[in-house]
Coordinates of C-alpha atoms and ligand atoms in Angstrom, one line a residue:
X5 CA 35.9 37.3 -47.9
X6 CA 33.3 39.3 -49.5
X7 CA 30.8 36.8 -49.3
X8 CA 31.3 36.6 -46.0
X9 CA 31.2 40.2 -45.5
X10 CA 27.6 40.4 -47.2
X11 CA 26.1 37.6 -45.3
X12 CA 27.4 39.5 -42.0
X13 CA 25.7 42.8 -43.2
X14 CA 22.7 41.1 -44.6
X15 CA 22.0 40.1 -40.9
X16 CA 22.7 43.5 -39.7
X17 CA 19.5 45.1 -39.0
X18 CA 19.7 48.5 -39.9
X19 CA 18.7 52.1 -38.6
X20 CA 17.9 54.2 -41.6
X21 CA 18.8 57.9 -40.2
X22 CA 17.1 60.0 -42.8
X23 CA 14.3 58.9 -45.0
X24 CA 11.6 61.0 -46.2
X25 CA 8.5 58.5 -45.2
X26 CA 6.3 58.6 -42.6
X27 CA 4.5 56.9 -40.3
X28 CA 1.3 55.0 -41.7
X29 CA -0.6 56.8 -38.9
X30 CA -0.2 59.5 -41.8
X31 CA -2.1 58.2 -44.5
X32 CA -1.8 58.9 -47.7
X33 CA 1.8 60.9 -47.0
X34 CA 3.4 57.7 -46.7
X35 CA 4.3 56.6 -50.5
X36 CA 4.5 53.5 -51.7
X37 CA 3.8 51.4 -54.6
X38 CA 4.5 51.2 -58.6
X39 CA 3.0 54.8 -59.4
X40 CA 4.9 56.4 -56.6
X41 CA 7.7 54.8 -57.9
X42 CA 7.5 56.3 -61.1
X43 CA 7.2 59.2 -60.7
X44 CA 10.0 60.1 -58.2
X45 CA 11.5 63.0 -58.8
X46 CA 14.8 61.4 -59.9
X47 CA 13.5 59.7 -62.6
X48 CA 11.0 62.9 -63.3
X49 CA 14.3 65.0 -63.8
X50 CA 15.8 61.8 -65.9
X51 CA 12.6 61.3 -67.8
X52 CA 12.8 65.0 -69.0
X53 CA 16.1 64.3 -70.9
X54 CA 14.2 62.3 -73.5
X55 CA 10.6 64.4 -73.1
X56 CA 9.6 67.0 -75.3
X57 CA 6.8 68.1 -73.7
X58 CA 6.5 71.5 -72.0
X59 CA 6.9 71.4 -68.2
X60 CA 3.6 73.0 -67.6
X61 CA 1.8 69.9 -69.7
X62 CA 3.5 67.2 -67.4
X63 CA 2.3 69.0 -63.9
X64 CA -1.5 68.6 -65.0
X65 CA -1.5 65.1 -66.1
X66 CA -2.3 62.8 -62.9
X67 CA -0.2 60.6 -61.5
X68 CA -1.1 57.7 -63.1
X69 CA -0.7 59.4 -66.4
X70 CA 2.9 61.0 -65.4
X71 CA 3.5 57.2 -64.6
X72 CA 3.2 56.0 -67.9
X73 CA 5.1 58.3 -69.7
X74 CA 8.3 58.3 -67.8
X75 CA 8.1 54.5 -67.8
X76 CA 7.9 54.7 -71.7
X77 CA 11.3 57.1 -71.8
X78 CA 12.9 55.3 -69.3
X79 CA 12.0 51.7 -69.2
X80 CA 10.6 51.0 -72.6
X81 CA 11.8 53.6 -75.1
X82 CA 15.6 53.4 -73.3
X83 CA 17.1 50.7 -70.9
X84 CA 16.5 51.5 -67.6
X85 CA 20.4 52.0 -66.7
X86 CA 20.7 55.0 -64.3
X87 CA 20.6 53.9 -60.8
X88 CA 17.5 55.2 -59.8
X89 CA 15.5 53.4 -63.0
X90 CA 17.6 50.5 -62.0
X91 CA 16.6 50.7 -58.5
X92 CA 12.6 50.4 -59.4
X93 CA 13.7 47.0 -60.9
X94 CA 15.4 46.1 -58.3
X95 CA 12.7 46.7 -55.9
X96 CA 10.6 44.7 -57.9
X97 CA 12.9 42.1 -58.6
X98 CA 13.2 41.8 -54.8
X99 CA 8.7 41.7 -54.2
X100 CA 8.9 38.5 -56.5
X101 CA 7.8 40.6 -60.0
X102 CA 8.7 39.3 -62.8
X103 CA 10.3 42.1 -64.6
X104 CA 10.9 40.7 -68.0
X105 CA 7.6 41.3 -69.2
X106 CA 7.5 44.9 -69.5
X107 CA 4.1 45.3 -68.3
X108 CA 3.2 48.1 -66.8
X109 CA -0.9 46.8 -66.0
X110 CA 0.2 43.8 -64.9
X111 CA 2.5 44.9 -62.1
X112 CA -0.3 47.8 -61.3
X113 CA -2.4 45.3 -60.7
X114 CA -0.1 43.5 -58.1
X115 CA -0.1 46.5 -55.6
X116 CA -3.5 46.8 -55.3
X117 CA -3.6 43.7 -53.3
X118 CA -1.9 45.4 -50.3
X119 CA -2.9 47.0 -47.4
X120 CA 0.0 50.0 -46.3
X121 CA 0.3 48.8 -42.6
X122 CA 1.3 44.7 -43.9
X123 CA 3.2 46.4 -46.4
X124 CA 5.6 48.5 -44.9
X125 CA 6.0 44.8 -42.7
X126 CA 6.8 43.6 -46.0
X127 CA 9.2 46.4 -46.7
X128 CA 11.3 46.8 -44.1
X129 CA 11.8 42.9 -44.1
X130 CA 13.2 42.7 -47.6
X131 CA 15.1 45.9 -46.9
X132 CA 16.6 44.6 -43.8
X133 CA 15.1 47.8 -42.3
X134 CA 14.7 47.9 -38.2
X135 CA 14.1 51.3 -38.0
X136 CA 13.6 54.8 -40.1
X137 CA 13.9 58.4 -39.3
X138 CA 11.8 60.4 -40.5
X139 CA 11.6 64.0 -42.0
X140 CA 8.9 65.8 -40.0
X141 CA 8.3 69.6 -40.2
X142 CA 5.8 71.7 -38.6
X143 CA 6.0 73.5 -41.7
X144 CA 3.9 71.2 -43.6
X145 CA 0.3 72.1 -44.1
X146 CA -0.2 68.5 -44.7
X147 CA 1.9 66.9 -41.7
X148 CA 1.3 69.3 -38.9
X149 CA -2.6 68.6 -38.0
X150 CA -1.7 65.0 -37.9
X151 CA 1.5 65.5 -35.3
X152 CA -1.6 68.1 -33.6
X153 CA -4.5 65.8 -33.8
X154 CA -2.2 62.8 -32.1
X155 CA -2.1 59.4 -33.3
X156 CA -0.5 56.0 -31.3
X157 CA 3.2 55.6 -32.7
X158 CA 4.6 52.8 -35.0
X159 CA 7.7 52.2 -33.1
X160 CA 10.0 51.6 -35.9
X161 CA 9.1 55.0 -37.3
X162 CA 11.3 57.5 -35.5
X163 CA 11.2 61.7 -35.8
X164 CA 13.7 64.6 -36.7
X165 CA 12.7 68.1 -36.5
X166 CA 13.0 69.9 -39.7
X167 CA 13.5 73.0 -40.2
X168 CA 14.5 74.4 -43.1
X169 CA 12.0 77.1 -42.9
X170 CA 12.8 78.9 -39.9
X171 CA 16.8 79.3 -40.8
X172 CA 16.3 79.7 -44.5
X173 CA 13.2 82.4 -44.8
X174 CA 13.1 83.5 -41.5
X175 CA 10.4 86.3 -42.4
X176 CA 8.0 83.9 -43.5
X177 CA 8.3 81.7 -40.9
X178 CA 8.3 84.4 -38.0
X179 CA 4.6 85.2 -39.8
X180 CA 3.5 81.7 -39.1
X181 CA 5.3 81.4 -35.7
X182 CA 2.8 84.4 -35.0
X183 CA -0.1 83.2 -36.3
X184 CA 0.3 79.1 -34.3
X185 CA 0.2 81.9 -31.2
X186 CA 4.3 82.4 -30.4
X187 CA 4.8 86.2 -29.4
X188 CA 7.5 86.6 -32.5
X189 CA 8.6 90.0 -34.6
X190 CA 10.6 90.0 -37.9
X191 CA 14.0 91.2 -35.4
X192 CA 15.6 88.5 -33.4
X193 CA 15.0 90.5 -30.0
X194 CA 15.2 88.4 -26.8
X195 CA 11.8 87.8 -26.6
X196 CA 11.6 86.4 -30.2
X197 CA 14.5 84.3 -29.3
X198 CA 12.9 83.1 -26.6
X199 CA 9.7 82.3 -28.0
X200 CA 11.5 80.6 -31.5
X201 CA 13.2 78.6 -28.6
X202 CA 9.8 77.5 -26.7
X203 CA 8.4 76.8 -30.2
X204 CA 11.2 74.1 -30.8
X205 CA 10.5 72.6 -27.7
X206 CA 7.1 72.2 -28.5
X207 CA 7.7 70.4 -31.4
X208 CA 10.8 68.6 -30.4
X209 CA 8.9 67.1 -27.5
X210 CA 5.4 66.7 -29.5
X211 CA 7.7 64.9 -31.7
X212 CA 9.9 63.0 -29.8
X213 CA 12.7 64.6 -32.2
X214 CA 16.1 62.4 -32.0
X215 CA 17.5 65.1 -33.6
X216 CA 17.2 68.3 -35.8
X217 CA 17.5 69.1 -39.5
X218 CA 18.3 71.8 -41.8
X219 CA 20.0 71.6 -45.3
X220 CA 21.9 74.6 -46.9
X221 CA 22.9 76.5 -49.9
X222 CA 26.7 76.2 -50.7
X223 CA 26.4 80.0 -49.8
X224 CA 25.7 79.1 -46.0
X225 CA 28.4 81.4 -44.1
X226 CA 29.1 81.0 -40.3
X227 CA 29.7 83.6 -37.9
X228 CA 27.6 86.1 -40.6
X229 CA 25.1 88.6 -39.6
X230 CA 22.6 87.0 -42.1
X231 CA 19.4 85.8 -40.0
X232 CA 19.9 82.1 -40.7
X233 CA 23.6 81.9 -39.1
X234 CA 21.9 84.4 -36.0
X235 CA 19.0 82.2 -35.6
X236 CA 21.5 79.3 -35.7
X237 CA 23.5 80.3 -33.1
X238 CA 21.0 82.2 -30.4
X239 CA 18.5 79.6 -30.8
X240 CA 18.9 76.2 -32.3
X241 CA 22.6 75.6 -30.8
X242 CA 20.9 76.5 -27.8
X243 CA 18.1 74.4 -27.6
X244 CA 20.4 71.5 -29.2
X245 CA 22.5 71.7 -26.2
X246 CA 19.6 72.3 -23.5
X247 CA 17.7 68.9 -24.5
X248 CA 20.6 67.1 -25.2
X249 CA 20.4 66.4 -29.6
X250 CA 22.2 66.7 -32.2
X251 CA 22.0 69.0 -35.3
X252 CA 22.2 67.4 -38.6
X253 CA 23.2 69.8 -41.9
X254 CA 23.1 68.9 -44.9
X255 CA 25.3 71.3 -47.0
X256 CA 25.4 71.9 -51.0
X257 CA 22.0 71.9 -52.5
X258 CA 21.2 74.8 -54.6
X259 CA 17.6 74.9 -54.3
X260 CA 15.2 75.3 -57.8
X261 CA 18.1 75.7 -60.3
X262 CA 15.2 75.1 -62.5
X263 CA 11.9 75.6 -61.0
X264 CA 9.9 74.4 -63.6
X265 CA 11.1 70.7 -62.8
X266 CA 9.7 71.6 -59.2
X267 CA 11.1 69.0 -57.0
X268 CA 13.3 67.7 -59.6
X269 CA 14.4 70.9 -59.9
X270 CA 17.5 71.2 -57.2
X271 CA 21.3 70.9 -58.0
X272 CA 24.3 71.4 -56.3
X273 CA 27.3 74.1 -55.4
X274 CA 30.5 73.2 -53.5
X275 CA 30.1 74.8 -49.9
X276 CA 32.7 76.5 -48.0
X277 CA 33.4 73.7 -45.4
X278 CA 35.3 76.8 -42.9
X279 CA 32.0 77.4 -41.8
X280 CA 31.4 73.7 -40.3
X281 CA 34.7 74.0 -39.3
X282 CA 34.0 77.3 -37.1
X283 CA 30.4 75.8 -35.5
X284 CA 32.4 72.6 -34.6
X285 CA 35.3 74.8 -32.7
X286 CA 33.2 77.3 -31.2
X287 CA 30.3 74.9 -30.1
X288 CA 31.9 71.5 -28.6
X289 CA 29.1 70.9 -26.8
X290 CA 26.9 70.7 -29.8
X291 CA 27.2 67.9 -31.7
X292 CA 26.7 67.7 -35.8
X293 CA 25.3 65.1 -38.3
X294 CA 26.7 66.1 -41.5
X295 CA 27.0 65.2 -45.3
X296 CA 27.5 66.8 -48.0
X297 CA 26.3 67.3 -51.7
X298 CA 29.3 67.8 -53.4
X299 CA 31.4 65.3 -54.4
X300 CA 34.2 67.6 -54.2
X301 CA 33.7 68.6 -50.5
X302 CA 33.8 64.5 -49.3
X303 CA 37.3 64.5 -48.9
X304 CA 37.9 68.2 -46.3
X305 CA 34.7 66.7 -44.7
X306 CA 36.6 63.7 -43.5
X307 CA 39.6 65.6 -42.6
X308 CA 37.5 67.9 -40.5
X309 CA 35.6 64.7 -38.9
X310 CA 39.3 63.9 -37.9
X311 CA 39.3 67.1 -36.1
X312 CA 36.1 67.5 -34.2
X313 CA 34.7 64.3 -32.4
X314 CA 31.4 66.7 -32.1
X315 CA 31.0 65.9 -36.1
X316 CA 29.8 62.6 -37.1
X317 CA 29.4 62.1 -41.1
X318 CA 26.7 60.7 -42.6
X319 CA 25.2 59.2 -45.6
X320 CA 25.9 59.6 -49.7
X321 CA 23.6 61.6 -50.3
X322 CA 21.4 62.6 -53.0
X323 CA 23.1 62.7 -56.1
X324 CA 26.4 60.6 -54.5
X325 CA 24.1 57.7 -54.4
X326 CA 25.0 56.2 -57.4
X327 CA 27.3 52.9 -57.0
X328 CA 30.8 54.7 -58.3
X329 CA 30.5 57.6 -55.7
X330 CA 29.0 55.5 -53.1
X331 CA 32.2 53.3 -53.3
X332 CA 34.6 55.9 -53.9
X333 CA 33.2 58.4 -50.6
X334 CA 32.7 55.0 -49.1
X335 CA 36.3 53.8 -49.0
X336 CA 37.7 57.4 -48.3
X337 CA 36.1 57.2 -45.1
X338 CA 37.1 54.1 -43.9
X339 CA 40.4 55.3 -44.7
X340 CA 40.5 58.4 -43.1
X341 CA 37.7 57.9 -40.0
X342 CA 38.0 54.5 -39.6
X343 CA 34.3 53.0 -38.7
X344 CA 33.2 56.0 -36.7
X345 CA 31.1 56.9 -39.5
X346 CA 27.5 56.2 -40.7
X347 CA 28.3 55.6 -44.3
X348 CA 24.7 55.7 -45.8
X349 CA 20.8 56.6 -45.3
X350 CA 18.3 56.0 -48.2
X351 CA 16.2 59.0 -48.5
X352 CA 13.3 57.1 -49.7
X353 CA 10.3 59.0 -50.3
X354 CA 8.6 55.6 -51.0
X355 CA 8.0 53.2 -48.8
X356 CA 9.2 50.1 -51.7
X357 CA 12.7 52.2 -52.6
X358 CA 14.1 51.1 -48.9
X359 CA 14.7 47.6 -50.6
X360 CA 17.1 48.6 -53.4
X361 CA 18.7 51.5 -51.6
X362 CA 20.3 49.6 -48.9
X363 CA 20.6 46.1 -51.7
X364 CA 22.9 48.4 -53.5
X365 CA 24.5 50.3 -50.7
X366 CA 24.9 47.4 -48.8
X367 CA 26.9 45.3 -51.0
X368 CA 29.0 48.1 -51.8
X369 CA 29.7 48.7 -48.2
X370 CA 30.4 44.6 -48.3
X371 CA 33.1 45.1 -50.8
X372 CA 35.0 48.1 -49.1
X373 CA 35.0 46.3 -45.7
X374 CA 36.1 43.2 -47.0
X375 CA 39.0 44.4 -49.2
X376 CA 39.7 46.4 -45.7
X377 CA 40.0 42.8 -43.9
X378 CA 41.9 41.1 -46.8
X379 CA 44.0 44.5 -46.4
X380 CA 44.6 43.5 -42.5
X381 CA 44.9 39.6 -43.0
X382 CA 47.3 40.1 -45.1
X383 CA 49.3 41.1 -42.3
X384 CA 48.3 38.3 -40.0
X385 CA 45.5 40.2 -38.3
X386 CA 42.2 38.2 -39.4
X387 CA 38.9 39.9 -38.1
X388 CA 37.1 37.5 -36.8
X389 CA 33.5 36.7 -37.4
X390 CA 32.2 38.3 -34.0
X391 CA 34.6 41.3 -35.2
X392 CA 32.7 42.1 -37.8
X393 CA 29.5 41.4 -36.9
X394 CA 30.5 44.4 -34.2
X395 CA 31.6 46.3 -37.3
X396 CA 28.2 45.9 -39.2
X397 CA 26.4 47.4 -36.4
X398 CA 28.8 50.5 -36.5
X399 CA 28.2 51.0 -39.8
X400 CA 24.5 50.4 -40.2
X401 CA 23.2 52.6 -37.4
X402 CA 25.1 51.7 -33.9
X403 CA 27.6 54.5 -34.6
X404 CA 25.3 56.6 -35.1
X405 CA 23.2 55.8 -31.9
X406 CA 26.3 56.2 -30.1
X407 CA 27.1 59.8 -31.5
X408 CA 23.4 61.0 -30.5
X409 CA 23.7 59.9 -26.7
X410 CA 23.5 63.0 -25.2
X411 CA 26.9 64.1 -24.0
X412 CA 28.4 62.4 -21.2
X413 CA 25.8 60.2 -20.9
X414 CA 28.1 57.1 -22.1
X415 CA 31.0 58.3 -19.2
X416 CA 28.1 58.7 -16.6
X417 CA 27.3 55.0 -17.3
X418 CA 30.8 53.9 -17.4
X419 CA 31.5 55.6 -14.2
X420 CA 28.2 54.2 -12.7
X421 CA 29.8 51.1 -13.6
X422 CA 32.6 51.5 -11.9
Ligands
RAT8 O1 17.1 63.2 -52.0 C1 16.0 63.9 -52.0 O2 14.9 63.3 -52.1 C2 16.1 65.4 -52.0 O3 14.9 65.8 -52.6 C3 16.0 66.1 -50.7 O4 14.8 65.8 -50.0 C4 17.0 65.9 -49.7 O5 17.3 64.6 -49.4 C5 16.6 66.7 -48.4 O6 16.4 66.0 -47.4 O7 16.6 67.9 -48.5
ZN9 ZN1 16.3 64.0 -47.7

């Protein structure tokens, strides 16, 4: 049954809802290749439990240099167990490197054959990749003159709106809302409001945003008279609702428990889930993509998803992608929401970490449905192949599709039908 399973999902092509790449279009933001690798900031934070040296020495080192020393602590000096030193083998594994050798030149020199555009080709194939969503926000010095000087799409990158700046440090944000020419002040009168709301549009439509983005603190409170939960609901609900998208949060991280790892340097709290619970009850006609950081909160997160058909969960994310949690939060799903669920996204930063996220993810997500459907034949009910072929394209991204229809759409159609 598993087997079977796998092959099915293997031929599932997949919609990766959040990823942190970027269209090629974008140069050198799009990641790829051994170095980048390296030195993601998992294996940065994993690299600095063996280390010794002082923060402040690793930053100034290049990349290349950064490179080689967490592949000596983690690949040479250690075995490369942990799932994300595991998934650079993988990945190369997967390109046709031969991983035995150790040899850190040797597989250096193998990238510099490629081109990024053939590449990412190369990438998604492997991956079983259709499409990924990208992470775009205006607030990026480095992203925003591109989305401003305009470029001709790659369709199988798609855009979300983030904007954790605007909800999370609303007074530096309103400074640069003022500066990009958007009559804003510090206090959320209506005119602010309504400017904050034309600047979404702007860049929702510049965009072509499927939906919007924000993660939280596990302090995130809703109704509260805090900026962020104002802004939330006189602005983004709004505009959520007026062009028909969702709003994806992702709830736990507690940002730069230690700074000095910089982007390595983010944990996680448990979140007060009562506040998801308010915005789904008080705003039906929003809709919300959510996951959640702590393992502890997967379980109330389901049970709410069983409440509110405007939340959709999404993805292990973070530090839950790791094969035991995957499986675990995995298979608690399916048994409490059934296949109305989007049960992973990668997160890749780097272009080559799509192929072992989804070859891990996927053939855990093979061994949950199929001991489902042993589960179910054993009562006579055999899924059959076309079944499950229907099932796969829940999983990996139809669900999902479905849930960001803007509402009613799918009854308009039906009744059009009719
Ligand atoms: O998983 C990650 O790479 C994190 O650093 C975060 O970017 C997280 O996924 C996020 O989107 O905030
Ligand atoms: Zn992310």
């Amino acid at each position: 049954m598993t087997a079977k399973v796998e092959a099915v999902l293997a031929a599932t092509p997949i919609d990766d809802i959040h990823t942190h790449l970027y269209d090629p279009a974008f140069g050198d933001l799009l990641l790829w290749g051994i170095d980048d690798l390296l030195v993601y900031h998992y294996l940065v934070a994993e690299a600095f439990r063996y280390l010794d040296l002082p923060y402040e020495k690793f930053w100034v080192l290049s990349k290349a240099q950064q490179a080689e020393l967490i592949w000596n602590a983690l690949f040479i000096q250690n075995s490369p167990v942990s799932e994300a030193c595991r998934g650079v083998i993988t990945t190369l594994h997967a390109l046709g490197l031969d991983v035995r050798k150790r040899d850190l030149p040797a597989l250096r020199q193998w990238f510099t054959k490629w081109k990024a555009e053939e590449y990412v080709t190369r990438c998604l194939e492997l991956a079983g990749v259709r499409t990924v969503c990208m992470t775009n926000s205006p607030f990026d010095d480095l992203e925003r003159p591109v989305w401003e000087k305009g470029f001709s799409r790659d369709e199988r990158f798609r855009a979300a709106l983030r904007i954790d700046p605007l909800l999370l440090t609303w007074g530096d944000a309103a400074q640069c809302l003022a500066r990009w020419g958007y009559d804003v002040g510090p206090n959320l009168t209506d005119k602010t409001i309504s400017e904050v709301r034309r600047f979404l549009a702007d860049w929702g439509q510049r965009i072509g945003a499927r939906y919007l983005m924000v993660s939280f603190g596990p302090e995130f409170d809703f109704p509260s008279d805090g900026s962020c939960a104002r802004l939330l609901e006189k602005v983004v609900l709004p505009h959520c609702r007026e062009f028909g998208l969702p709003m994806a949060l992702m709830m736990g991280v507690k940002r730069q428990v230690n700074s000095q790892l910089r982007q390595a340097g983010d944990g996680v709290g448990l979140s007060g889930l009562g506040a998801l619970e308010r915005l789904c009850a008080q705003f039906p006609e929003n809709r919300f993509l959510v996951t959640v950081l702590a393992r502890e909160n997967q379980y109330e997160l389901c049970v709410l998803a069983r409440k509110f058909r405007n939340l959709h969960v999404f993805g292990c994310w973070w530090f839950n992608n790791v094969p035991s949690l995957v499986g675990e939060i995995t298979r608690l799903r399916l048994e409490l929401i059934g296949l109305s669920v989007t049960p992973q996204h990668s997160d890749a930063r780097v272009l080559d970490q799509l192929i072992y996220k989804w070859r891990h993810s996927r053939q855990i997500i093979a061994q949950v449905l199929a001991d489902k459907y042993a589960d179910l034949a054993g009562t006579g009910w055999v899924v059959s192949e076309a079944e499950m072929k229907r099932d796969a394209e829940s999983l990996l991204g139809g669900a999902f599709g479905k849930f960001c229809q803007p509402p009613g759409s799918s009854s308009a159609e039906k009744l059009r039908r009719l």
